[in-house]
Amino acid sequence: MRQFIIYLLMVSFITSTSAINGIVSDTCMKMMKLNLYYNTPVHFCVTALNSDPRSSNATNIQQLTEISFEMDISKAKSITVTIDNLLKNTTQHDNSTREAFNYCKQIYSFVSIELTAGLKALKAKNYETAFVVADTAFQGASICQLGLTKHMIGFSTFTRENTYFMHLASISASFLFPHN
């Protein structure tokens, strides 16, 4: 039932979008305002999606959501590499920092695998599964952020990357959020 409602919402949104050139801003405006749970600014959604050249060719929310998932996957993999580099530069004596980074690395390794499966579900129009995956990615990044804060690593470059990922994942989840 939930998939059917999401499908109807997507179809009605697609048919109500009149200007293809404005599909990114229109989609971001509508979806981010409908779902305040993730608290991602509309301008972040527009800027992030417009940074991917494929968005200029998107004609519907399905395509934008697929692009968003692909951006999530790419960023999750990039963050795993960043964590590896940070771990190499963290002294063996700084156990709490190493612990926080290792925990985040486990989360992001899992998240990138799950997002790939979520993209497949999205392409198969299994919107409920795709939503759960995107929401899990957002929650994982949130948990990572809590660990960083707990270990007083709150102002690092990695924290900014983690926050950026949380916003990216929230775009995918918001586009799929069951608005009923």
PDB file of C-alpha atoms in Angstrom:
ATOM      1  CA  MET A   1       0.000   0.000   0.000  1.00  0.00           C
ATOM      2  CA  ARG A   2       2.774   2.398   0.946  1.00  0.00           C
ATOM      3  CA  GLN A   3       4.546   1.764  -2.386  1.00  0.00           C
ATOM      4  CA  PHE A   4       1.338   2.546  -4.238  1.00  0.00           C
ATOM      5  CA  ILE A   5       0.907   5.836  -2.363  1.00  0.00           C
ATOM      6  CA  ILE A   6       4.516   6.802  -3.050  1.00  0.00           C
ATOM      7  CA  TYR A   7       4.060   5.878  -6.699  1.00  0.00           C
ATOM      8  CA  LEU A   8       0.915   8.024  -6.948  1.00  0.00           C
ATOM      9  CA  LEU A   9       2.695  10.911  -5.272  1.00  0.00           C
ATOM     10  CA  MET A  10       5.582  10.619  -7.714  1.00  0.00           C
ATOM     11  CA  VAL A  11       3.285  10.419 -10.739  1.00  0.00           C
ATOM     12  CA  SER A  12       1.243  13.425  -9.613  1.00  0.00           C
ATOM     13  CA  PHE A  13       4.409  15.393  -8.920  1.00  0.00           C
ATOM     14  CA  ILE A  14       5.886  14.521 -12.308  1.00  0.00           C
ATOM     15  CA  THR A  15       2.764  15.625 -14.136  1.00  0.00           C
ATOM     16  CA  SER A  16       2.537  18.844 -12.117  1.00  0.00           C
ATOM     17  CA  THR A  17       6.104  19.897 -12.932  1.00  0.00           C
ATOM     18  CA  SER A  18       5.810  22.199 -15.887  1.00  0.00           C
ATOM     19  CA  ALA A  19       9.360  23.396 -16.510  1.00  0.00           C
ATOM     20  CA  ILE A  20      11.980  20.722 -16.985  1.00  0.00           C
ATOM     21  CA  ASN A  21      14.767  23.280 -16.482  1.00  0.00           C
ATOM     22  CA  GLY A  22      13.452  23.956 -12.997  1.00  0.00           C
ATOM     23  CA  ILE A  23      12.886  20.342 -12.036  1.00  0.00           C
ATOM     24  CA  VAL A  24      15.753  20.312  -9.527  1.00  0.00           C
ATOM     25  CA  SER A  25      14.631  23.401  -7.652  1.00  0.00           C
ATOM     26  CA  ASP A  26      10.944  22.486  -7.925  1.00  0.00           C
ATOM     27  CA  THR A  27      11.583  18.964  -6.669  1.00  0.00           C
ATOM     28  CA  CYS A  28      13.835  20.105  -3.853  1.00  0.00           C
ATOM     29  CA  MET A  29      11.400  22.822  -2.812  1.00  0.00           C
ATOM     30  CA  LYS A  30       8.416  20.474  -2.672  1.00  0.00           C
ATOM     31  CA  MET A  31      10.085  17.427  -1.158  1.00  0.00           C
ATOM     32  CA  MET A  32      12.284  19.148   1.414  1.00  0.00           C
ATOM     33  CA  LYS A  33       9.346  21.216   2.665  1.00  0.00           C
ATOM     34  CA  LEU A  34       7.127  18.145   2.914  1.00  0.00           C
ATOM     35  CA  ASN A  35       9.652  16.384   5.100  1.00  0.00           C
ATOM     36  CA  LEU A  36      11.210  18.467   7.836  1.00  0.00           C
ATOM     37  CA  TYR A  37      12.433  15.392   9.714  1.00  0.00           C
ATOM     38  CA  TYR A  38      15.843  15.524   8.038  1.00  0.00           C
ATOM     39  CA  ASN A  39      16.184  19.302   8.386  1.00  0.00           C
ATOM     40  CA  THR A  40      18.176  19.732   5.166  1.00  0.00           C
ATOM     41  CA  PRO A  41      17.944  23.214   3.647  1.00  0.00           C
ATOM     42  CA  VAL A  42      16.316  23.472   0.225  1.00  0.00           C
ATOM     43  CA  HIS A  43      19.314  25.418  -1.102  1.00  0.00           C
ATOM     44  CA  PHE A  44      21.616  22.506  -0.169  1.00  0.00           C
ATOM     45  CA  CYS A  45      19.400  20.112  -2.123  1.00  0.00           C
ATOM     46  CA  VAL A  46      19.395  22.395  -5.187  1.00  0.00           C
ATOM     47  CA  THR A  47      23.149  23.067  -5.041  1.00  0.00           C
ATOM     48  CA  ALA A  48      24.068  19.408  -4.494  1.00  0.00           C
ATOM     49  CA  LEU A  49      21.903  18.070  -7.309  1.00  0.00           C
ATOM     50  CA  ASN A  50      22.909  20.841  -9.697  1.00  0.00           C
ATOM     51  CA  SER A  51      26.565  19.985  -9.033  1.00  0.00           C
ATOM     52  CA  ASP A  52      25.986  16.713 -10.888  1.00  0.00           C
ATOM     53  CA  PRO A  53      25.788  17.339 -14.663  1.00  0.00           C
ATOM     54  CA  ARG A  54      23.289  14.481 -15.083  1.00  0.00           C
ATOM     55  CA  SER A  55      20.690  16.537 -13.222  1.00  0.00           C
ATOM     56  CA  SER A  56      20.377  18.936 -16.146  1.00  0.00           C
ATOM     57  CA  ASN A  57      19.034  16.052 -18.248  1.00  0.00           C
ATOM     58  CA  ALA A  58      16.651  14.715 -15.599  1.00  0.00           C
ATOM     59  CA  THR A  59      12.996  14.970 -16.494  1.00  0.00           C
ATOM     60  CA  ASN A  60      11.359  13.444 -13.418  1.00  0.00           C
ATOM     61  CA  ILE A  61      11.754  12.716  -9.729  1.00  0.00           C
ATOM     62  CA  GLN A  62      12.710   9.065 -10.369  1.00  0.00           C
ATOM     63  CA  GLN A  63      15.781  10.198 -12.311  1.00  0.00           C
ATOM     64  CA  LEU A  64      16.702  12.797  -9.696  1.00  0.00           C
ATOM     65  CA  THR A  65      16.364  10.226  -6.931  1.00  0.00           C
ATOM     66  CA  GLU A  66      18.623   7.805  -8.813  1.00  0.00           C
ATOM     67  CA  ILE A  67      21.199  10.592  -9.257  1.00  0.00           C
ATOM     68  CA  SER A  68      20.910  11.386  -5.563  1.00  0.00           C
ATOM     69  CA  PHE A  69      21.534   7.729  -4.646  1.00  0.00           C
ATOM     70  CA  GLU A  70      24.555   7.610  -6.956  1.00  0.00           C
ATOM     71  CA  MET A  71      25.918  10.754  -5.275  1.00  0.00           C
ATOM     72  CA  ASP A  72      25.369   9.111  -1.872  1.00  0.00           C
ATOM     73  CA  ILE A  73      27.259   5.984  -2.944  1.00  0.00           C
ATOM     74  CA  SER A  74      30.163   7.989  -4.310  1.00  0.00           C
ATOM     75  CA  LYS A  75      30.410  10.158  -1.188  1.00  0.00           C
ATOM     76  CA  ALA A  76      30.192   7.138   1.158  1.00  0.00           C
ATOM     77  CA  LYS A  77      33.092   5.481  -0.689  1.00  0.00           C
ATOM     78  CA  SER A  78      35.061   8.746  -0.621  1.00  0.00           C
ATOM     79  CA  ILE A  79      34.496   9.081   3.117  1.00  0.00           C
ATOM     80  CA  THR A  80      35.805   5.541   3.687  1.00  0.00           C
ATOM     81  CA  VAL A  81      39.042   6.563   1.926  1.00  0.00           C
ATOM     82  CA  THR A  82      39.191   9.753   4.003  1.00  0.00           C
ATOM     83  CA  ILE A  83      38.836   7.709   7.188  1.00  0.00           C
ATOM     84  CA  ASP A  84      41.648   5.380   6.089  1.00  0.00           C
ATOM     85  CA  ASN A  85      43.901   8.413   5.568  1.00  0.00           C
ATOM     86  CA  LEU A  86      42.931   9.874   8.928  1.00  0.00           C
ATOM     87  CA  LEU A  87      43.660   6.565  10.643  1.00  0.00           C
ATOM     88  CA  LYS A  88      47.132   6.491   9.055  1.00  0.00           C
ATOM     89  CA  ASN A  89      47.810   9.954  10.483  1.00  0.00           C
ATOM     90  CA  THR A  90      46.372   9.272  13.935  1.00  0.00           C
ATOM     91  CA  THR A  91      48.900   8.214  16.530  1.00  0.00           C
ATOM     92  CA  GLN A  92      48.565   4.827  18.147  1.00  0.00           C
ATOM     93  CA  HIS A  93      48.288   6.588  21.513  1.00  0.00           C
ATOM     94  CA  ASP A  94      45.128   8.468  20.594  1.00  0.00           C
ATOM     95  CA  ASN A  95      42.798   5.541  21.256  1.00  0.00           C
ATOM     96  CA  SER A  96      39.539   7.476  21.475  1.00  0.00           C
ATOM     97  CA  THR A  97      40.107   9.141  18.086  1.00  0.00           C
ATOM     98  CA  ARG A  98      41.076   5.847  16.463  1.00  0.00           C
ATOM     99  CA  GLU A  99      38.029   4.200  18.010  1.00  0.00           C
ATOM    100  CA  ALA A 100      35.697   6.902  16.654  1.00  0.00           C
ATOM    101  CA  PHE A 101      37.218   6.733  13.165  1.00  0.00           C
ATOM    102  CA  ASN A 102      37.129   2.928  13.083  1.00  0.00           C
ATOM    103  CA  TYR A 103      33.487   2.953  14.129  1.00  0.00           C
ATOM    104  CA  CYS A 104      32.651   5.469  11.391  1.00  0.00           C
ATOM    105  CA  LYS A 105      34.595   3.376   8.872  1.00  0.00           C
ATOM    106  CA  GLN A 106      32.467   0.328   9.735  1.00  0.00           C
ATOM    107  CA  ILE A 107      29.323   2.399   9.310  1.00  0.00           C
ATOM    108  CA  TYR A 108      30.369   3.815   5.945  1.00  0.00           C
ATOM    109  CA  SER A 109      31.543   0.445   4.623  1.00  0.00           C
ATOM    110  CA  PHE A 110      28.085  -0.939   5.416  1.00  0.00           C
ATOM    111  CA  VAL A 111      26.307   2.167   4.099  1.00  0.00           C
ATOM    112  CA  SER A 112      27.985   2.091   0.677  1.00  0.00           C
ATOM    113  CA  ILE A 113      27.007  -1.561   0.177  1.00  0.00           C
ATOM    114  CA  GLU A 114      23.444  -0.898   1.313  1.00  0.00           C
ATOM    115  CA  LEU A 115      23.082   2.193  -0.882  1.00  0.00           C
ATOM    116  CA  THR A 116      24.075   0.135  -3.914  1.00  0.00           C
ATOM    117  CA  ALA A 117      21.310  -2.335  -3.043  1.00  0.00           C
ATOM    118  CA  GLY A 118      18.956   0.591  -2.426  1.00  0.00           C
ATOM    119  CA  LEU A 119      19.677   1.994  -5.887  1.00  0.00           C
ATOM    120  CA  LYS A 120      18.776  -1.378  -7.398  1.00  0.00           C
ATOM    121  CA  ALA A 121      15.540  -1.368  -5.389  1.00  0.00           C
ATOM    122  CA  LEU A 122      14.794   2.163  -6.582  1.00  0.00           C
ATOM    123  CA  LYS A 123      15.330   1.199 -10.220  1.00  0.00           C
ATOM    124  CA  ALA A 124      12.974  -1.749  -9.649  1.00  0.00           C
ATOM    125  CA  LYS A 125      10.430   0.762  -8.255  1.00  0.00           C
ATOM    126  CA  ASN A 126      10.626  -0.780  -4.803  1.00  0.00           C
ATOM    127  CA  TYR A 127      10.351   2.634  -3.167  1.00  0.00           C
ATOM    128  CA  GLU A 128       9.792   1.425   0.372  1.00  0.00           C
ATOM    129  CA  THR A 129      13.061  -0.550   0.408  1.00  0.00           C
ATOM    130  CA  ALA A 130      14.919   2.340  -1.230  1.00  0.00           C
ATOM    131  CA  PHE A 131      13.557   4.709   1.423  1.00  0.00           C
ATOM    132  CA  VAL A 132      14.628   2.422   4.265  1.00  0.00           C
ATOM    133  CA  VAL A 133      18.147   2.227   2.815  1.00  0.00           C
ATOM    134  CA  ALA A 134      18.428   6.017   2.391  1.00  0.00           C
ATOM    135  CA  ASP A 135      17.084   6.582   5.899  1.00  0.00           C
ATOM    136  CA  THR A 136      19.539   4.004   7.287  1.00  0.00           C
ATOM    137  CA  ALA A 137      22.405   5.823   5.546  1.00  0.00           C
ATOM    138  CA  PHE A 138      21.279   9.086   7.145  1.00  0.00           C
ATOM    139  CA  GLN A 139      20.972   7.417  10.569  1.00  0.00           C
ATOM    140  CA  GLY A 140      24.404   5.807  10.210  1.00  0.00           C
ATOM    141  CA  ALA A 141      26.015   9.169   9.489  1.00  0.00           C
ATOM    142  CA  SER A 142      24.154  10.621  12.484  1.00  0.00           C
ATOM    143  CA  ILE A 143      25.519   7.870  14.737  1.00  0.00           C
ATOM    144  CA  CYS A 144      29.015   8.485  13.376  1.00  0.00           C
ATOM    145  CA  GLN A 145      28.578  12.195  14.160  1.00  0.00           C
ATOM    146  CA  LEU A 146      27.582  11.387  17.737  1.00  0.00           C
ATOM    147  CA  GLY A 147      30.717   9.286  18.148  1.00  0.00           C
ATOM    148  CA  LEU A 148      32.871  12.098  16.825  1.00  0.00           C
ATOM    149  CA  THR A 149      31.256  14.568  19.203  1.00  0.00           C
ATOM    150  CA  LYS A 150      31.618  12.163  22.130  1.00  0.00           C
ATOM    151  CA  HIS A 151      35.324  11.860  21.446  1.00  0.00           C
ATOM    152  CA  MET A 152      35.723  15.631  21.031  1.00  0.00           C
ATOM    153  CA  ILE A 153      36.503  15.448  17.328  1.00  0.00           C
ATOM    154  CA  GLY A 154      33.851  18.017  16.561  1.00  0.00           C
ATOM    155  CA  PHE A 155      35.727  20.469  14.379  1.00  0.00           C
ATOM    156  CA  SER A 156      37.625  18.267  11.988  1.00  0.00           C
ATOM    157  CA  THR A 157      37.384  18.259   8.221  1.00  0.00           C
ATOM    158  CA  PHE A 158      35.904  14.798   8.549  1.00  0.00           C
ATOM    159  CA  THR A 159      33.028  16.130  10.640  1.00  0.00           C
ATOM    160  CA  ARG A 160      32.169  18.528   7.802  1.00  0.00           C
ATOM    161  CA  GLU A 161      32.291  15.647   5.300  1.00  0.00           C
ATOM    162  CA  ASN A 162      30.083  13.542   7.535  1.00  0.00           C
ATOM    163  CA  THR A 163      27.557  16.376   7.852  1.00  0.00           C
ATOM    164  CA  TYR A 164      27.612  16.841   4.069  1.00  0.00           C
ATOM    165  CA  PHE A 165      26.867  13.137   3.631  1.00  0.00           C
ATOM    166  CA  MET A 166      23.987  13.332   6.112  1.00  0.00           C
ATOM    167  CA  HIS A 167      22.443  16.088   3.985  1.00  0.00           C
ATOM    168  CA  LEU A 168      23.004  14.092   0.773  1.00  0.00           C
ATOM    169  CA  ALA A 169      21.378  10.993   2.255  1.00  0.00           C
ATOM    170  CA  SER A 170      18.491  13.099   3.502  1.00  0.00           C
ATOM    171  CA  ILE A 171      17.777  14.237  -0.064  1.00  0.00           C
ATOM    172  CA  SER A 172      17.361  10.627  -1.219  1.00  0.00           C
ATOM    173  CA  ALA A 173      15.251   9.770   1.807  1.00  0.00           C
ATOM    174  CA  SER A 174      13.108  12.905   1.479  1.00  0.00           C
ATOM    175  CA  PHE A 175      12.370  12.160  -2.176  1.00  0.00           C
ATOM    176  CA  LEU A 176      11.101   8.740  -1.082  1.00  0.00           C
ATOM    177  CA  PHE A 177       9.575   9.661   2.275  1.00  0.00           C
ATOM    178  CA  PRO A 178       6.022   8.302   2.595  1.00  0.00           C
ATOM    179  CA  HIS A 179       4.067  11.559   2.602  1.00  0.00           C
ATOM    180  CA  ASN A 180       0.780  10.146   3.817  1.00  0.00           C
TER     181      ASN A 180
END
